Amino acid sequence: MAGGALKHVVHKRVHLERHQPKARRRLGHLEKHKDYVKRAQDFHKKEDIIKKLYRKAYFKNEDEFAISMTKHYSTKDGKAMTKKVGLTNEEMHLAESQDARYIGLREQMDKKAVAKRAERLHFLNADRPNKHTLFVDDDDIAQAGGSRSSGSRLGKVKKNTLKNFDLAAHLDTHPDLLEHKTNRPRLKQLDTFSYSDSAEHDAANKEAYHELLERQERAKKLTKVRMELEQRSNLRQKGRVKKVAEATKDKPAQFQWMYDRKR
C-alpha cells in the first residue's frame, strides 16, 4: 500500500486547544484560533472600507451633483442625515379640509340617528322630581263610596273617601301597574292580550336610552373635532391673526383676523 494512502487509515491524535488554566482564570476567556480568525476578518473588513472611503474622498469631484443630495443634509459631526419628507402648507390645508368634511358627515349621521331615536323615545319612564296629580270630581267620590251631603259633613266625607280611594279601580288597571308611567293596560286588555315580560321590556328601553345618550355624546365630540380641524385649516391661510378667547371644554380657541388694507 502506498504511503499516501496510509494517512487515511492510521489514526491520528486530535490536538485540542486547551482552555484557560485555573490559575489564569481571572484574566478571562482564553482566545482560540477560531476567535482570532473572526477578529482578523472583522479588522480587515473595516480596513478595506476605510481604504475605499479614503479613495472616494481623494478622487471626489467638487462640481459633482446628484438629485439625492437635495434629500440629505450633514450634521455638525459630518454625519449624513435624510431629510424628513413632509406635506406642504397647501397639502396640509387640503388634508385637513377633507378630514373636516368626513367628520362633518359622521356628525350629521349621528345627529339624524339621535333625532330618529328621540322621536320614538320620549323619556316617559325616566325618573323625574314631579308628581302625578289625579283630579276627581264629586261623581267619582260618590261612586267610590261617598254620598252627596252639604256643609262641613261633605268635607269630612271627602277626606275619608280620598284616603280610601281605590286608584286601581278608577284607572281600570292592575294595582301592580300603578307605578308605570307608560304602558299601563286596562284589565280588559290584560284578559284578552298577552303582554311581554316587564323586565325584558325595561331592559330593552334601557338599552335604547343608553344608545341614544352615547350617540348624543359622540355627536358633541365630533362637532368639537370638526371645529378644531376647520380652525387649523383657516389658520394656515394668509393674514394676521389674534387670539380673542381661550379654548374651552366644548369649543376650541377663538381667533380674529386683523384687517389688511388693500392697495
CSV table of C-alpha atoms in Angstrom, one decimal:
chain,number,residue,atom,x,y,z
A,1,MET,CA,0.0,0.0,0.0
A,2,ALA,CA,1.4,3.4,-0.9
A,3,GLY,CA,2.4,5.7,1.8
A,4,GLY,CA,0.0,8.4,0.7
A,5,ALA,CA,-3.0,6.1,1.4
A,6,LEU,CA,-1.8,5.2,4.9
A,7,LYS,CA,-2.6,8.6,6.2
A,8,HIS,CA,-6.3,7.9,5.8
A,9,VAL,CA,-6.1,4.6,7.7
A,10,VAL,CA,-3.7,5.3,10.6
A,11,HIS,CA,-5.5,7.0,13.4
A,12,LYS,CA,-4.0,10.4,14.4
A,13,ARG,CA,-4.5,12.1,17.7
A,14,VAL,CA,-6.6,15.2,17.6
A,15,HIS,CA,-4.8,18.1,19.2
A,16,LEU,CA,-7.4,20.1,21.1
A,17,GLU,CA,-6.7,23.7,22.2
A,18,ARG,CA,-6.5,23.9,25.9
A,19,HIS,CA,-8.8,26.1,28.0
A,20,GLN,CA,-7.8,28.8,30.3
A,21,PRO,CA,-5.8,27.4,33.3
A,22,LYS,CA,-7.4,27.7,36.7
A,23,ALA,CA,-4.5,29.9,37.8
A,24,ARG,CA,-5.1,32.4,35.0
A,25,ARG,CA,-9.0,32.3,35.0
A,26,ARG,CA,-9.0,35.8,36.4
A,27,LEU,CA,-7.7,37.1,33.1
A,28,GLY,CA,-10.9,36.0,31.3
A,29,HIS,CA,-11.5,33.8,28.3
A,30,LEU,CA,-8.5,32.3,26.5
A,31,GLU,CA,-8.7,33.1,22.8
A,32,LYS,CA,-8.8,30.1,20.5
A,33,HIS,CA,-7.8,30.1,16.8
A,34,LYS,CA,-11.4,30.4,15.6
A,35,ASP,CA,-11.8,33.5,17.7
A,36,TYR,CA,-8.6,35.0,16.2
A,37,VAL,CA,-9.9,34.3,12.7
A,38,LYS,CA,-13.2,36.1,13.3
A,39,ARG,CA,-11.4,39.1,14.9
A,40,ALA,CA,-8.9,39.3,12.0
A,41,GLN,CA,-11.6,39.1,9.3
A,42,ASP,CA,-13.6,41.9,11.0
A,43,PHE,CA,-10.5,44.0,11.3
A,44,HIS,CA,-9.5,43.6,7.6
A,45,LYS,CA,-13.1,44.2,6.5
A,46,LYS,CA,-13.1,47.6,8.3
A,47,GLU,CA,-9.7,48.3,6.9
A,48,ASP,CA,-10.9,47.8,3.4
A,49,ILE,CA,-14.0,50.1,4.0
A,50,ILE,CA,-11.7,52.8,5.3
A,51,LYS,CA,-9.5,52.5,2.2
A,52,LYS,CA,-12.4,52.8,-0.1
A,53,LEU,CA,-13.7,55.9,1.7
A,54,TYR,CA,-10.2,57.5,1.5
A,55,ARG,CA,-10.2,56.7,-2.2
A,56,LYS,CA,-13.6,58.2,-2.8
A,57,ALA,CA,-12.6,61.4,-0.8
A,58,TYR,CA,-9.4,61.7,-2.8
A,59,PHE,CA,-11.0,61.4,-6.2
A,60,LYS,CA,-14.1,63.4,-5.3
A,61,ASN,CA,-15.3,66.0,-7.9
A,62,GLU,CA,-16.3,69.2,-6.2
A,63,ASP,CA,-18.7,70.2,-9.0
A,64,GLU,CA,-20.5,66.8,-9.0
A,65,PHE,CA,-24.2,67.0,-8.3
A,66,ALA,CA,-26.8,64.3,-7.8
A,67,ILE,CA,-30.5,64.8,-7.2
A,68,SER,CA,-30.4,62.8,-4.0
A,69,MET,CA,-28.2,65.5,-2.5
A,70,THR,CA,-31.3,67.6,-2.0
A,71,LYS,CA,-32.8,64.9,0.2
A,72,HIS,CA,-29.9,64.8,2.6
A,73,TYR,CA,-28.0,67.1,4.9
A,74,SER,CA,-24.9,66.9,7.1
A,75,THR,CA,-24.8,67.4,10.8
A,76,LYS,CA,-22.1,69.3,12.7
A,77,ASP,CA,-20.2,66.0,13.2
A,78,GLY,CA,-20.3,65.4,9.4
A,79,LYS,CA,-22.9,62.6,9.5
A,80,ALA,CA,-25.2,62.5,6.5
A,81,MET,CA,-28.9,62.5,7.5
A,82,THR,CA,-32.0,62.1,5.4
A,83,LYS,CA,-34.5,65.0,5.4
A,84,LYS,CA,-37.9,64.2,6.6
A,85,VAL,CA,-40.4,64.4,3.8
A,86,GLY,CA,-43.5,66.4,4.9
A,87,LEU,CA,-46.5,67.9,3.4
A,88,THR,CA,-46.5,71.5,2.1
A,89,ASN,CA,-48.8,74.2,3.5
A,90,GLU,CA,-51.3,73.7,0.7
A,91,GLU,CA,-51.3,69.9,1.1
A,92,MET,CA,-51.9,70.2,4.8
A,93,HIS,CA,-54.7,72.6,4.2
A,94,LEU,CA,-56.3,70.2,1.7
A,95,ALA,CA,-55.9,67.2,4.0
A,96,GLU,CA,-57.4,69.0,7.0
A,97,SER,CA,-60.4,70.2,4.9
A,98,GLN,CA,-61.0,66.6,3.7
A,99,ASP,CA,-60.9,65.3,7.3
A,100,ALA,CA,-63.2,68.1,8.4
A,101,ARG,CA,-65.7,67.1,5.6
A,102,TYR,CA,-65.6,63.4,6.7
A,103,ILE,CA,-66.1,64.2,10.4
A,104,GLY,CA,-68.9,66.6,9.4
A,105,LEU,CA,-70.5,63.8,7.5
A,106,ARG,CA,-70.3,61.4,10.5
A,107,GLU,CA,-71.6,64.2,12.7
A,108,GLN,CA,-74.7,64.7,10.6
A,109,MET,CA,-75.3,60.9,10.5
A,110,ASP,CA,-75.2,60.8,14.3
A,111,LYS,CA,-77.5,63.8,14.7
A,112,LYS,CA,-80.0,62.2,12.3
A,113,ALA,CA,-79.8,59.0,14.3
A,114,VAL,CA,-80.4,60.9,17.5
A,115,ALA,CA,-83.4,62.7,16.1
A,116,LYS,CA,-84.9,59.5,14.8
A,117,ARG,CA,-84.5,57.7,18.1
A,118,ALA,CA,-85.7,60.7,20.1
A,119,GLU,CA,-89.0,60.5,18.2
A,120,ARG,CA,-89.6,57.0,19.5
A,121,LEU,CA,-88.1,57.5,23.0
A,122,HIS,CA,-89.7,60.3,24.9
A,123,PHE,CA,-88.1,59.6,28.3
A,124,LEU,CA,-91.6,58.9,29.7
A,125,ASN,CA,-90.3,56.3,32.2
A,126,ALA,CA,-87.3,58.4,33.3
A,127,ASP,CA,-87.1,59.4,37.0
A,128,ARG,CA,-88.4,63.0,37.5
A,129,PRO,CA,-88.9,65.1,40.6
A,130,ASN,CA,-92.5,65.9,39.5
A,131,LYS,CA,-95.6,64.1,40.8
A,132,HIS,CA,-98.7,62.8,39.0
A,133,THR,CA,-101.7,64.6,40.4
A,134,LEU,CA,-105.1,63.0,39.7
A,135,PHE,CA,-108.2,65.2,39.8
A,136,VAL,CA,-111.6,63.6,40.7
A,137,ASP,CA,-115.0,65.2,40.9
A,138,ASP,CA,-118.0,64.6,43.2
A,139,ASP,CA,-119.4,61.9,41.0
A,140,ASP,CA,-116.1,59.9,41.2
A,141,ILE,CA,-116.2,60.3,45.0
A,142,ALA,CA,-119.8,59.2,45.2
A,143,GLN,CA,-119.0,56.1,43.1
A,144,ALA,CA,-116.1,55.3,45.4
A,145,GLY,CA,-118.5,55.1,48.4
A,146,GLY,CA,-119.2,58.6,49.4
A,147,SER,CA,-122.7,60.3,49.5
A,148,ARG,CA,-123.8,63.7,48.4
A,149,SER,CA,-124.1,65.9,51.5
A,150,SER,CA,-123.7,69.6,52.3
A,151,GLY,CA,-121.7,71.8,54.6
A,152,SER,CA,-118.9,70.5,56.9
A,153,ARG,CA,-120.2,66.9,56.7
A,154,LEU,CA,-119.4,66.9,53.0
A,155,GLY,CA,-115.8,68.0,53.6
A,156,LYS,CA,-115.2,65.2,56.2
A,157,VAL,CA,-116.7,62.6,53.9
A,158,LYS,CA,-114.5,63.7,51.0
A,159,LYS,CA,-111.3,63.4,53.2
A,160,ASN,CA,-112.2,60.0,54.4
A,161,THR,CA,-113.2,58.9,50.9
A,162,LEU,CA,-110.0,60.2,49.3
A,163,LYS,CA,-107.9,58.3,51.9
A,164,ASN,CA,-109.6,55.0,50.9
A,165,PHE,CA,-109.9,55.9,47.2
A,166,ASP,CA,-109.2,52.9,45.0
A,167,LEU,CA,-106.9,54.3,42.4
A,168,ALA,CA,-106.5,51.0,40.5
A,169,ALA,CA,-110.3,50.6,40.2
A,170,HIS,CA,-110.5,54.2,39.0
A,171,LEU,CA,-107.9,53.7,36.3
A,172,ASP,CA,-109.2,50.2,35.5
A,173,THR,CA,-105.8,48.5,35.8
A,174,HIS,CA,-104.0,46.1,38.0
A,175,PRO,CA,-102.5,47.5,41.3
A,176,ASP,CA,-99.0,46.3,40.3
A,177,LEU,CA,-99.1,48.6,37.2
A,178,LEU,CA,-99.8,51.8,39.1
A,179,GLU,CA,-96.2,52.8,39.2
A,180,HIS,CA,-95.8,52.5,35.4
A,181,LYS,CA,-96.0,56.0,33.8
A,182,THR,CA,-96.4,54.4,30.4
A,183,ASN,CA,-97.6,51.0,29.0
A,184,ARG,CA,-100.4,50.8,31.6
A,185,PRO,CA,-103.0,48.4,30.1
A,186,ARG,CA,-106.6,48.1,31.3
A,187,LEU,CA,-108.0,44.9,32.9
A,188,LYS,CA,-109.9,44.0,29.8
A,189,GLN,CA,-106.7,44.2,27.8
A,190,LEU,CA,-104.9,42.1,30.3
A,191,ASP,CA,-107.5,39.4,29.9
A,192,THR,CA,-107.6,39.4,26.1
A,193,PHE,CA,-104.0,40.1,25.1
A,194,SER,CA,-100.6,38.6,26.1
A,195,TYR,CA,-98.0,41.2,27.0
A,196,SER,CA,-94.3,40.6,27.2
A,197,ASP,CA,-92.4,40.4,30.4
A,198,SER,CA,-91.9,43.8,32.0
A,199,ALA,CA,-88.3,43.0,32.9
A,200,GLU,CA,-87.5,42.4,29.2
A,201,HIS,CA,-89.3,45.5,28.2
A,202,ASP,CA,-87.4,47.6,30.7
A,203,ALA,CA,-84.1,46.1,29.7
A,204,ALA,CA,-84.8,47.0,26.0
A,205,ASN,CA,-85.8,50.5,27.0
A,206,LYS,CA,-82.6,51.0,29.0
A,207,GLU,CA,-80.5,49.7,26.1
A,208,ALA,CA,-82.3,52.1,23.7
A,209,TYR,CA,-81.8,55.1,26.0
A,210,HIS,CA,-78.1,54.1,26.5
A,211,GLU,CA,-77.5,54.1,22.8
A,212,LEU,CA,-79.3,57.4,22.4
A,213,LEU,CA,-77.1,59.0,25.0
A,214,GLU,CA,-74.0,57.5,23.5
A,215,ARG,CA,-74.8,58.9,20.1
A,216,GLN,CA,-75.5,62.3,21.6
A,217,GLU,CA,-72.1,62.4,23.3
A,218,ARG,CA,-70.3,61.2,20.2
A,219,ALA,CA,-72.1,63.9,18.1
A,220,LYS,CA,-70.8,66.5,20.6
A,221,LYS,CA,-67.3,65.2,20.3
A,222,LEU,CA,-67.4,65.1,16.5
A,223,THR,CA,-68.7,68.7,16.5
A,224,LYS,CA,-65.7,69.8,18.6
A,225,VAL,CA,-63.2,67.9,16.4
A,226,ARG,CA,-64.7,69.4,13.2
A,227,MET,CA,-64.5,72.9,14.6
A,228,GLU,CA,-60.9,72.3,15.6
A,229,LEU,CA,-59.9,71.0,12.1
A,230,GLU,CA,-61.7,73.9,10.4
A,231,GLN,CA,-59.9,76.3,12.6
A,232,ARG,CA,-56.5,74.7,11.8
A,233,SER,CA,-57.3,75.0,8.1
A,234,ASN,CA,-58.3,78.6,8.5
A,235,LEU,CA,-55.1,79.4,10.5
A,236,ARG,CA,-53.0,78.2,7.6
A,237,GLN,CA,-54.3,81.0,5.4
A,238,LYS,CA,-52.6,84.3,5.0
A,239,GLY,CA,-53.3,87.2,7.3
A,240,ARG,CA,-52.5,88.4,10.8
A,241,VAL,CA,-54.4,86.5,13.5
A,242,LYS,CA,-55.1,87.5,17.1
A,243,LYS,CA,-56.4,85.1,19.7
A,244,VAL,CA,-59.5,86.6,21.4
A,245,ALA,CA,-60.7,83.7,23.6
A,246,GLU,CA,-59.1,80.5,25.1
A,247,ALA,CA,-60.2,77.0,24.3
A,248,THR,CA,-63.0,75.6,26.5
A,249,LYS,CA,-64.4,72.1,27.0
A,250,ASP,CA,-67.0,72.4,24.3
A,251,LYS,CA,-65.3,74.6,21.7
A,252,PRO,CA,-61.7,75.4,20.5
A,253,ALA,CA,-59.9,78.8,21.0
A,254,GLN,CA,-61.3,81.7,19.1
A,255,PHE,CA,-59.2,83.9,16.7
A,256,GLN,CA,-59.8,87.1,15.0
A,257,TRP,CA,-58.2,88.1,11.6
A,258,MET,CA,-56.8,91.6,11.5
A,259,TYR,CA,-58.0,93.8,8.7
A,260,ASP,CA,-55.4,94.4,6.0
A,261,ARG,CA,-55.7,97.4,3.8
A,262,LYS,CA,-55.9,96.6,0.1
A,263,ARG,CA,-53.8,98.7,-2.2
